[in-house]
Amino acid sequence: MGRYIDDILQPGEKVLYSTNAHWIFYLPAIAAWIVAFLLFLLSRQTTTEGIVLLCLSAAAVVAIVALYWTVKAWFHRWITETDVTNMRVVHKTGFVTRKTFEMSLDKVESVDVTRAFSAVSSITAA
């Protein structure tokens, strides 16, 4: 299965820029993996059997959640494409049900990029 943009290119149209979703989607998974690792380390530092079992159980639950969030973030990045060609801007998301947004470059008058501290951006095309 190739990229969506490769299937819809018009004659004479060239891809100028291609990207997918930002890596920030992995942040909850990264934080959960760190917590799971810290809980595992904590279980190795204590000698009380009940606390060891509690820490290991909590680490296992957090690791399962972290794995789910990792796969979810990877899948989101995998199914999201944004491409700029010499004729239009194309944004595609979805796997079974595909949602696309296309705008001719003739219609784009300006692009306003607002970047917050958290690296989540807001892009407005007018």
mmCIF file of N, CA and C in Angstrom:
data_model
loop_
_atom_site.group_PDB
_atom_site.id
_atom_site.type_symbol
_atom_site.label_atom_id
_atom_site.label_comp_id
_atom_site.label_asym_id
_atom_site.label_seq_id
_atom_site.Cartn_x
_atom_site.Cartn_y
_atom_site.Cartn_z
ATOM 1 N N MET A 1 0.848 -1.169 0.000
ATOM 2 C CA MET A 1 0.000 0.000 0.000
ATOM 3 C C MET A 1 0.894 1.233 0.000
ATOM 4 N N GLY A 2 0.781 2.024 -1.037
ATOM 5 C CA GLY A 2 1.608 3.214 -1.173
ATOM 6 C C GLY A 2 0.991 4.427 -0.507
ATOM 7 N N ARG A 3 1.657 5.514 -0.673
ATOM 8 C CA ARG A 3 1.140 6.762 -0.115
ATOM 9 C C ARG A 3 -0.048 7.248 -0.943
ATOM 10 N N TYR A 4 -0.966 7.921 -0.273
ATOM 11 C CA TYR A 4 -2.178 8.426 -0.919
ATOM 12 C C TYR A 4 -1.833 9.416 -2.022
ATOM 13 N N ILE A 5 -0.876 10.286 -1.782
ATOM 14 C CA ILE A 5 -0.540 11.329 -2.744
ATOM 15 C C ILE A 5 -0.031 10.729 -4.049
ATOM 16 N N ASP A 6 0.659 9.595 -3.983
ATOM 17 C CA ASP A 6 1.167 8.964 -5.195
ATOM 18 C C ASP A 6 0.038 8.448 -6.080
ATOM 19 N N ASP A 7 -1.095 8.119 -5.474
ATOM 20 C CA ASP A 7 -2.238 7.608 -6.232
ATOM 21 C C ASP A 7 -3.055 8.714 -6.899
ATOM 22 N N ILE A 8 -2.959 9.956 -6.415
ATOM 23 C CA ILE A 8 -3.848 11.011 -6.919
ATOM 24 C C ILE A 8 -3.123 12.125 -7.675
ATOM 25 N N LEU A 9 -1.834 11.990 -7.900
ATOM 26 C CA LEU A 9 -1.096 13.039 -8.608
ATOM 27 C C LEU A 9 -1.618 13.212 -10.027
ATOM 28 N N GLN A 10 -1.787 14.461 -10.442
ATOM 29 C CA GLN A 10 -2.218 14.796 -11.785
ATOM 30 C C GLN A 10 -0.992 14.863 -12.700
ATOM 31 N N PRO A 11 -1.188 14.770 -14.012
ATOM 32 C CA PRO A 11 -0.049 14.920 -14.923
ATOM 33 C C PRO A 11 0.642 16.278 -14.733
ATOM 34 N N GLY A 12 1.942 16.267 -14.601
ATOM 35 C CA GLY A 12 2.710 17.493 -14.414
ATOM 36 C C GLY A 12 2.790 17.963 -12.979
ATOM 37 N N GLU A 13 2.128 17.279 -12.058
ATOM 38 C CA GLU A 13 2.126 17.671 -10.653
ATOM 39 C C GLU A 13 3.286 16.987 -9.929
ATOM 40 N N LYS A 14 4.010 17.748 -9.112
ATOM 41 C CA LYS A 14 5.147 17.229 -8.364
ATOM 42 C C LYS A 14 4.957 17.496 -6.877
ATOM 43 N N VAL A 15 5.363 16.548 -6.056
ATOM 44 C CA VAL A 15 5.305 16.718 -4.603
ATOM 45 C C VAL A 15 6.479 17.594 -4.176
ATOM 46 N N LEU A 16 6.173 18.712 -3.516
ATOM 47 C CA LEU A 16 7.206 19.622 -3.034
ATOM 48 C C LEU A 16 7.578 19.336 -1.581
ATOM 49 N N TYR A 17 6.584 18.943 -0.777
ATOM 50 C CA TYR A 17 6.826 18.692 0.637
ATOM 51 C C TYR A 17 5.832 17.651 1.124
ATOM 52 N N SER A 18 6.291 16.736 1.942
ATOM 53 C CA SER A 18 5.434 15.686 2.484
ATOM 54 C C SER A 18 5.778 15.476 3.946
ATOM 55 N N THR A 19 4.754 15.302 4.784
ATOM 56 C CA THR A 19 4.979 15.102 6.209
ATOM 57 C C THR A 19 3.857 14.269 6.795
ATOM 58 N N ASN A 20 4.034 13.881 8.054
ATOM 59 C CA ASN A 20 2.972 13.198 8.785
ATOM 60 C C ASN A 20 2.816 13.877 10.140
ATOM 61 N N ALA A 21 2.044 13.266 11.025
ATOM 62 C CA ALA A 21 1.778 13.879 12.325
ATOM 63 C C ALA A 21 3.066 14.007 13.146
ATOM 64 N N HIS A 22 3.101 14.984 14.010
ATOM 65 C CA HIS A 22 4.265 15.291 14.842
ATOM 66 C C HIS A 22 4.525 14.167 15.846
ATOM 67 N N TRP A 23 5.758 13.994 16.256
ATOM 68 C CA TRP A 23 6.119 12.954 17.210
ATOM 69 C C TRP A 23 5.524 13.193 18.594
ATOM 70 N N ILE A 24 4.991 14.369 18.840
ATOM 71 C CA ILE A 24 4.424 14.696 20.152
ATOM 72 C C ILE A 24 3.288 13.738 20.521
ATOM 73 N N PHE A 25 2.712 13.063 19.520
ATOM 74 C CA PHE A 25 1.664 12.082 19.802
ATOM 75 C C PHE A 25 2.201 10.923 20.649
ATOM 76 N N TYR A 26 3.519 10.721 20.659
ATOM 77 C CA TYR A 26 4.134 9.667 21.467
ATOM 78 C C TYR A 26 4.360 10.089 22.916
ATOM 79 N N LEU A 27 4.169 11.347 23.247
ATOM 80 C CA LEU A 27 4.505 11.842 24.577
ATOM 81 C C LEU A 27 3.790 11.109 25.717
ATOM 82 N N PRO A 28 2.473 10.860 25.651
ATOM 83 C CA PRO A 28 1.841 10.094 26.739
ATOM 84 C C PRO A 28 2.435 8.695 26.889
ATOM 85 N N ALA A 29 2.756 8.055 25.777
ATOM 86 C CA ALA A 29 3.351 6.716 25.836
ATOM 87 C C ALA A 29 4.746 6.769 26.458
ATOM 88 N N ILE A 30 5.524 7.762 26.090
ATOM 89 C CA ILE A 30 6.871 7.901 26.654
ATOM 90 C C ILE A 30 6.795 8.106 28.164
ATOM 91 N N ALA A 31 5.881 8.968 28.594
ATOM 92 C CA ALA A 31 5.716 9.209 30.034
ATOM 93 C C ALA A 31 5.276 7.931 30.754
ATOM 94 N N ALA A 32 4.375 7.176 30.152
ATOM 95 C CA ALA A 32 3.916 5.937 30.780
ATOM 96 C C ALA A 32 5.033 4.902 30.854
ATOM 97 N N TRP A 33 5.859 4.804 29.809
ATOM 98 C CA TRP A 33 6.996 3.868 29.853
ATOM 99 C C TRP A 33 7.967 4.250 30.963
ATOM 100 N N ILE A 34 8.194 5.545 31.156
ATOM 101 C CA ILE A 34 9.088 6.001 32.231
ATOM 102 C C ILE A 34 8.517 5.625 33.594
ATOM 103 N N VAL A 35 7.201 5.838 33.776
ATOM 104 C CA VAL A 35 6.563 5.485 35.051
ATOM 105 C C VAL A 35 6.648 3.976 35.285
ATOM 106 N N ALA A 36 6.408 3.185 34.249
ATOM 107 C CA ALA A 36 6.498 1.726 34.396
ATOM 108 C C ALA A 36 7.909 1.304 34.783
ATOM 109 N N PHE A 37 8.896 1.912 34.158
ATOM 110 C CA PHE A 37 10.290 1.589 34.486
ATOM 111 C C PHE A 37 10.613 1.981 35.926
ATOM 112 N N LEU A 38 10.167 3.161 36.354
ATOM 113 C CA LEU A 38 10.427 3.603 37.729
ATOM 114 C C LEU A 38 9.742 2.690 38.743
ATOM 115 N N LEU A 39 8.525 2.248 38.441
ATOM 116 C CA LEU A 39 7.844 1.317 39.343
ATOM 117 C C LEU A 39 8.593 -0.015 39.418
ATOM 118 N N PHE A 40 9.118 -0.462 38.285
ATOM 119 C CA PHE A 40 9.904 -1.694 38.284
ATOM 120 C C PHE A 40 11.173 -1.526 39.128
ATOM 121 N N LEU A 41 11.853 -0.401 38.959
ATOM 122 C CA LEU A 41 13.045 -0.140 39.776
ATOM 123 C C LEU A 41 12.700 -0.065 41.259
ATOM 124 N N LEU A 42 11.580 0.550 41.570
ATOM 125 C CA LEU A 42 11.145 0.652 42.961
ATOM 126 C C LEU A 42 10.894 -0.730 43.557
ATOM 127 N N SER A 43 10.342 -1.633 42.742
ATOM 128 C CA SER A 43 10.088 -2.997 43.237
ATOM 129 C C SER A 43 11.393 -3.722 43.551
ATOM 130 N N ARG A 44 12.467 -3.369 42.886
ATOM 131 C CA ARG A 44 13.769 -3.995 43.126
ATOM 132 C C ARG A 44 14.484 -3.379 44.322
ATOM 133 N N GLN A 45 14.070 -2.195 44.741
ATOM 134 C CA GLN A 45 14.731 -1.496 45.849
ATOM 135 C C GLN A 45 14.147 -1.860 47.213
ATOM 136 N N THR A 46 12.954 -2.397 47.224
ATOM 137 C CA THR A 46 12.298 -2.688 48.501
ATOM 138 C C THR A 46 12.412 -4.175 48.832
ATOM 139 N N THR A 47 12.305 -4.493 50.104
ATOM 140 C CA THR A 47 12.415 -5.888 50.532
ATOM 141 C C THR A 47 11.098 -6.457 51.028
ATOM 142 N N THR A 48 10.108 -5.614 51.274
ATOM 143 C CA THR A 48 8.804 -6.081 51.736
ATOM 144 C C THR A 48 8.071 -6.735 50.576
ATOM 145 N N GLU A 49 7.678 -7.990 50.786
ATOM 146 C CA GLU A 49 7.098 -8.763 49.684
ATOM 147 C C GLU A 49 5.795 -8.155 49.146
ATOM 148 N N GLY A 50 4.970 -7.618 50.011
ATOM 149 C CA GLY A 50 3.706 -7.016 49.579
ATOM 150 C C GLY A 50 3.926 -5.792 48.708
ATOM 151 N N ILE A 51 4.906 -4.972 49.080
ATOM 152 C CA ILE A 51 5.198 -3.771 48.296
ATOM 153 C C ILE A 51 5.837 -4.140 46.963
ATOM 154 N N VAL A 52 6.663 -5.182 46.966
ATOM 155 C CA VAL A 52 7.270 -5.656 45.717
ATOM 156 C C VAL A 52 6.182 -6.092 44.754
ATOM 157 N N LEU A 53 5.238 -6.884 45.248
ATOM 158 C CA LEU A 53 4.139 -7.360 44.397
ATOM 159 C C LEU A 53 3.284 -6.202 43.895
ATOM 160 N N LEU A 54 3.010 -5.240 44.771
ATOM 161 C CA LEU A 54 2.220 -4.072 44.371
ATOM 162 C C LEU A 54 2.933 -3.267 43.283
ATOM 163 N N CYS A 55 4.233 -3.024 43.463
ATOM 164 C CA CYS A 55 5.002 -2.255 42.466
ATOM 165 C C CYS A 55 5.085 -2.990 41.130
ATOM 166 N N LEU A 56 5.325 -4.306 41.184
ATOM 167 C CA LEU A 56 5.391 -5.082 39.943
ATOM 168 C C LEU A 56 4.034 -5.116 39.227
ATOM 169 N N SER A 57 2.960 -5.247 39.995
ATOM 170 C CA SER A 57 1.615 -5.239 39.398
ATOM 171 C C SER A 57 1.313 -3.887 38.759
ATOM 172 N N ALA A 58 1.627 -2.824 39.479
ATOM 173 C CA ALA A 58 1.400 -1.478 38.937
ATOM 174 C C ALA A 58 2.264 -1.243 37.704
ATOM 175 N N ALA A 59 3.513 -1.716 37.719
ATOM 176 C CA ALA A 59 4.398 -1.567 36.561
ATOM 177 C C ALA A 59 3.840 -2.317 35.360
ATOM 178 N N ALA A 60 3.287 -3.496 35.593
ATOM 179 C CA ALA A 60 2.704 -4.281 34.491
ATOM 180 C C ALA A 60 1.487 -3.577 33.896
ATOM 181 N N VAL A 61 0.629 -3.047 34.750
ATOM 182 C CA VAL A 61 -0.567 -2.339 34.258
ATOM 183 C C VAL A 61 -0.163 -1.086 33.477
ATOM 184 N N VAL A 62 0.768 -0.326 34.015
ATOM 185 C CA VAL A 62 1.221 0.893 33.335
ATOM 186 C C VAL A 62 1.920 0.540 32.023
ATOM 187 N N ALA A 63 2.669 -0.561 31.987
ATOM 188 C CA ALA A 63 3.338 -0.973 30.748
ATOM 189 C C ALA A 63 2.323 -1.368 29.676
ATOM 190 N N ILE A 64 1.238 -2.013 30.074
ATOM 191 C CA ILE A 64 0.188 -2.370 29.102
ATOM 192 C C ILE A 64 -0.460 -1.110 28.546
ATOM 193 N N VAL A 65 -0.732 -0.148 29.409
ATOM 194 C CA VAL A 65 -1.295 1.132 28.950
ATOM 195 C C VAL A 65 -0.308 1.839 28.034
ATOM 196 N N ALA A 66 0.973 1.819 28.399
ATOM 197 C CA ALA A 66 2.005 2.460 27.578
ATOM 198 C C ALA A 66 2.100 1.795 26.213
ATOM 199 N N LEU A 67 2.000 0.477 26.177
ATOM 200 C CA LEU A 67 2.028 -0.230 24.897
ATOM 201 C C LEU A 67 0.842 0.162 24.027
ATOM 202 N N TYR A 68 -0.334 0.248 24.628
ATOM 203 C CA TYR A 68 -1.528 0.682 23.887
ATOM 204 C C TYR A 68 -1.333 2.084 23.320
ATOM 205 N N TRP A 69 -0.842 3.015 24.149
ATOM 206 C CA TRP A 69 -0.628 4.391 23.688
ATOM 207 C C TRP A 69 0.446 4.468 22.612
ATOM 208 N N THR A 70 1.461 3.622 22.704
ATOM 209 C CA THR A 70 2.509 3.596 21.680
ATOM 210 C C THR A 70 1.947 3.154 20.342
ATOM 211 N N VAL A 71 1.181 2.065 20.353
ATOM 212 C CA VAL A 71 0.583 1.563 19.107
ATOM 213 C C VAL A 71 -0.414 2.569 18.548
ATOM 214 N N LYS A 72 -1.197 3.192 19.420
ATOM 215 C CA LYS A 72 -2.180 4.190 18.980
ATOM 216 C C LYS A 72 -1.489 5.388 18.319
ATOM 217 N N ALA A 73 -0.415 5.881 18.918
ATOM 218 C CA ALA A 73 0.320 7.020 18.350
ATOM 219 C C ALA A 73 0.980 6.638 17.034
ATOM 220 N N TRP A 74 1.571 5.444 16.978
ATOM 221 C CA TRP A 74 2.189 4.984 15.736
ATOM 222 C C TRP A 74 1.147 4.875 14.621
ATOM 223 N N PHE A 75 -0.010 4.320 14.943
ATOM 224 C CA PHE A 75 -1.055 4.159 13.934
ATOM 225 C C PHE A 75 -1.549 5.516 13.441
ATOM 226 N N HIS A 76 -1.709 6.469 14.358
ATOM 227 C CA HIS A 76 -2.139 7.816 13.958
ATOM 228 C C HIS A 76 -1.126 8.444 13.008
ATOM 229 N N ARG A 77 0.145 8.321 13.328
ATOM 230 C CA ARG A 77 1.187 8.865 12.434
ATOM 231 C C ARG A 77 1.202 8.144 11.104
ATOM 232 N N TRP A 78 0.936 6.842 11.118
ATOM 233 C CA TRP A 78 0.979 6.043 9.902
ATOM 234 C C TRP A 78 -0.159 6.391 8.938
ATOM 235 N N ILE A 79 -1.343 6.712 9.479
ATOM 236 C CA ILE A 79 -2.499 6.960 8.613
ATOM 237 C C ILE A 79 -2.695 8.431 8.273
ATOM 238 N N THR A 80 -1.839 9.310 8.743
ATOM 239 C CA THR A 80 -1.992 10.742 8.487
ATOM 240 C C THR A 80 -0.891 11.210 7.540
ATOM 241 N N GLU A 81 -1.305 11.875 6.464
ATOM 242 C CA GLU A 81 -0.362 12.443 5.497
ATOM 243 C C GLU A 81 -0.768 13.885 5.197
ATOM 244 N N THR A 82 0.220 14.738 5.075
ATOM 245 C CA THR A 82 0.009 16.087 4.588
ATOM 246 C C THR A 82 1.060 16.348 3.520
ATOM 247 N N ASP A 83 0.605 16.744 2.340
ATOM 248 C CA ASP A 83 1.502 16.933 1.208
ATOM 249 C C ASP A 83 1.223 18.270 0.545
ATOM 250 N N VAL A 84 2.287 18.884 0.058
ATOM 251 C CA VAL A 84 2.180 20.100 -0.732
ATOM 252 C C VAL A 84 2.770 19.781 -2.100
ATOM 253 N N THR A 85 1.970 20.004 -3.124
ATOM 254 C CA THR A 85 2.465 19.820 -4.487
ATOM 255 C C THR A 85 2.583 21.194 -5.130
ATOM 256 N N ASN A 86 3.007 21.222 -6.394
ATOM 257 C CA ASN A 86 3.091 22.503 -7.087
ATOM 258 C C ASN A 86 1.723 23.028 -7.492
ATOM 259 N N MET A 87 0.646 22.263 -7.226
ATOM 260 C CA MET A 87 -0.710 22.691 -7.590
ATOM 261 C C MET A 87 -1.674 22.791 -6.416
ATOM 262 N N ARG A 88 -1.438 22.023 -5.332
ATOM 263 C CA ARG A 88 -2.424 21.977 -4.245
ATOM 264 C C ARG A 88 -1.796 21.488 -2.944
ATOM 265 N N VAL A 89 -2.592 21.624 -1.875
ATOM 266 C CA VAL A 89 -2.258 21.099 -0.558
ATOM 267 C C VAL A 89 -3.235 19.958 -0.281
ATOM 268 N N VAL A 90 -2.728 18.807 0.144
ATOM 269 C CA VAL A 90 -3.567 17.629 0.378
ATOM 270 C C VAL A 90 -3.295 17.116 1.787
ATOM 271 N N HIS A 91 -4.374 16.928 2.553
ATOM 272 C CA HIS A 91 -4.271 16.339 3.895
ATOM 273 C C HIS A 91 -5.177 15.118 3.926
ATOM 274 N N LYS A 92 -4.601 13.960 4.292
ATOM 275 C CA LYS A 92 -5.371 12.715 4.345
ATOM 276 C C LYS A 92 -5.207 12.087 5.708
ATOM 277 N N THR A 93 -6.314 11.610 6.264
ATOM 278 C CA THR A 93 -6.288 10.852 7.504
ATOM 279 C C THR A 93 -7.288 9.714 7.380
ATOM 280 N N GLY A 94 -7.051 8.665 8.103
ATOM 281 C CA GLY A 94 -7.966 7.527 8.085
ATOM 282 C C GLY A 94 -7.355 6.307 7.441
ATOM 283 N N PHE A 95 -7.910 5.152 7.783
ATOM 284 C CA PHE A 95 -7.412 3.888 7.254
ATOM 285 C C PHE A 95 -8.518 3.200 6.470
ATOM 286 N N VAL A 96 -9.575 2.778 7.132
ATOM 287 C CA VAL A 96 -10.703 2.163 6.444
ATOM 288 C C VAL A 96 -11.571 3.251 5.831
ATOM 289 N N THR A 97 -11.906 4.242 6.620
ATOM 290 C CA THR A 97 -12.650 5.399 6.139
ATOM 291 C C THR A 97 -11.659 6.540 5.978
ATOM 292 N N ARG A 98 -11.444 6.954 4.753
ATOM 293 C CA ARG A 98 -10.439 7.972 4.452
ATOM 294 C C ARG A 98 -11.097 9.348 4.420
ATOM 295 N N LYS A 99 -10.504 10.293 5.115
ATOM 296 C CA LYS A 99 -10.967 11.687 5.084
ATOM 297 C C LYS A 99 -9.860 12.512 4.446
ATOM 298 N N THR A 100 -10.214 13.273 3.428
ATOM 299 C CA THR A 100 -9.211 14.089 2.755
ATOM 300 C C THR A 100 -9.673 15.533 2.690
ATOM 301 N N PHE A 101 -8.688 16.401 2.652
ATOM 302 C CA PHE A 101 -8.920 17.827 2.462
ATOM 303 C C PHE A 101 -7.921 18.280 1.413
ATOM 304 N N GLU A 102 -8.424 18.878 0.349
ATOM 305 C CA GLU A 102 -7.552 19.376 -0.714
ATOM 306 C C GLU A 102 -7.883 20.834 -0.978
ATOM 307 N N MET A 103 -6.837 21.623 -1.165
ATOM 308 C CA MET A 103 -7.022 23.032 -1.476
ATOM 309 C C MET A 103 -6.031 23.416 -2.562
ATOM 310 N N SER A 104 -6.541 24.048 -3.602
ATOM 311 C CA SER A 104 -5.682 24.512 -4.678
ATOM 312 C C SER A 104 -4.779 25.626 -4.166
ATOM 313 N N LEU A 105 -3.534 25.640 -4.629
ATOM 314 C CA LEU A 105 -2.611 26.691 -4.191
ATOM 315 C C LEU A 105 -3.072 28.076 -4.647
ATOM 316 N N ASP A 106 -3.883 28.140 -5.704
ATOM 317 C CA ASP A 106 -4.437 29.426 -6.141
ATOM 318 C C ASP A 106 -5.350 30.029 -5.082
ATOM 319 N N LYS A 107 -5.985 29.183 -4.270
ATOM 320 C CA LYS A 107 -6.923 29.652 -3.241
ATOM 321 C C LYS A 107 -6.208 30.089 -1.959
ATOM 322 N N VAL A 108 -4.968 29.670 -1.763
ATOM 323 C CA VAL A 108 -4.235 30.017 -0.552
ATOM 324 C C VAL A 108 -3.613 31.396 -0.739
ATOM 325 N N GLU A 109 -4.063 32.342 0.087
ATOM 326 C CA GLU A 109 -3.522 33.693 0.031
ATOM 327 C C GLU A 109 -2.407 33.882 1.049
ATOM 328 N N SER A 110 -2.579 33.279 2.224
ATOM 329 C CA SER A 110 -1.562 33.397 3.254
ATOM 330 C C SER A 110 -1.655 32.191 4.185
ATOM 331 N N VAL A 111 -0.579 31.945 4.894
ATOM 332 C CA VAL A 111 -0.539 30.875 5.881
ATOM 333 C C VAL A 111 -0.040 31.481 7.179
ATOM 334 N N ASP A 112 -0.805 31.267 8.262
ATOM 335 C CA ASP A 112 -0.449 31.771 9.577
ATOM 336 C C ASP A 112 -0.132 30.576 10.462
ATOM 337 N N VAL A 113 1.078 30.495 10.966
ATOM 338 C CA VAL A 113 1.484 29.397 11.834
ATOM 339 C C VAL A 113 1.650 29.940 13.241
ATOM 340 N N THR A 114 0.895 29.378 14.183
ATOM 341 C CA THR A 114 1.001 29.753 15.585
ATOM 342 C C THR A 114 1.577 28.566 16.321
ATOM 343 N N ARG A 115 2.702 28.762 16.976
ATOM 344 C CA ARG A 115 3.357 27.662 17.673
ATOM 345 C C ARG A 115 3.381 27.956 19.162
ATOM 346 N N ALA A 116 2.801 27.058 19.930
ATOM 347 C CA ALA A 116 2.778 27.203 21.374
ATOM 348 C C ALA A 116 4.032 26.558 21.967
ATOM 349 N N PHE A 117 4.228 26.765 23.248
ATOM 350 C CA PHE A 117 5.384 26.212 23.943
ATOM 351 C C PHE A 117 5.402 24.682 23.880
ATOM 352 N N SER A 118 4.221 24.080 23.882
ATOM 353 C CA SER A 118 4.121 22.626 23.915
ATOM 354 C C SER A 118 4.389 21.982 22.555
ATOM 355 N N ALA A 119 4.770 22.764 21.555
ATOM 356 C CA ALA A 119 5.100 22.292 20.210
ATOM 357 C C ALA A 119 3.880 21.862 19.407
ATOM 358 N N VAL A 120 2.679 22.128 19.923
ATOM 359 C CA VAL A 120 1.471 21.865 19.160
ATOM 360 C C VAL A 120 1.177 23.133 18.370
ATOM 361 N N SER A 121 1.074 22.987 17.064
ATOM 362 C CA SER A 121 0.934 24.153 16.206
ATOM 363 C C SER A 121 -0.483 24.298 15.684
ATOM 364 N N SER A 122 -0.807 25.500 15.347
ATOM 365 C CA SER A 122 -2.077 25.798 14.703
ATOM 366 C C SER A 122 -1.747 26.476 13.379
ATOM 367 N N ILE A 123 -2.205 25.896 12.295
ATOM 368 C CA ILE A 123 -1.935 26.449 10.975
ATOM 369 C C ILE A 123 -3.253 26.870 10.360
ATOM 370 N N THR A 124 -3.336 28.110 9.926
ATOM 371 C CA THR A 124 -4.523 28.647 9.307
ATOM 372 C C THR A 124 -4.194 29.120 7.910
ATOM 373 N N ALA A 125 -4.897 28.591 6.930
ATOM 374 C CA ALA A 125 -4.714 29.020 5.543
ATOM 375 C C ALA A 125 -5.915 29.852 5.150
ATOM 376 N N ALA A 126 -5.648 30.987 4.583
ATOM 377 C CA ALA A 126 -6.734 31.874 4.168
ATOM 378 C C ALA A 126 -6.675 32.115 2.678
#
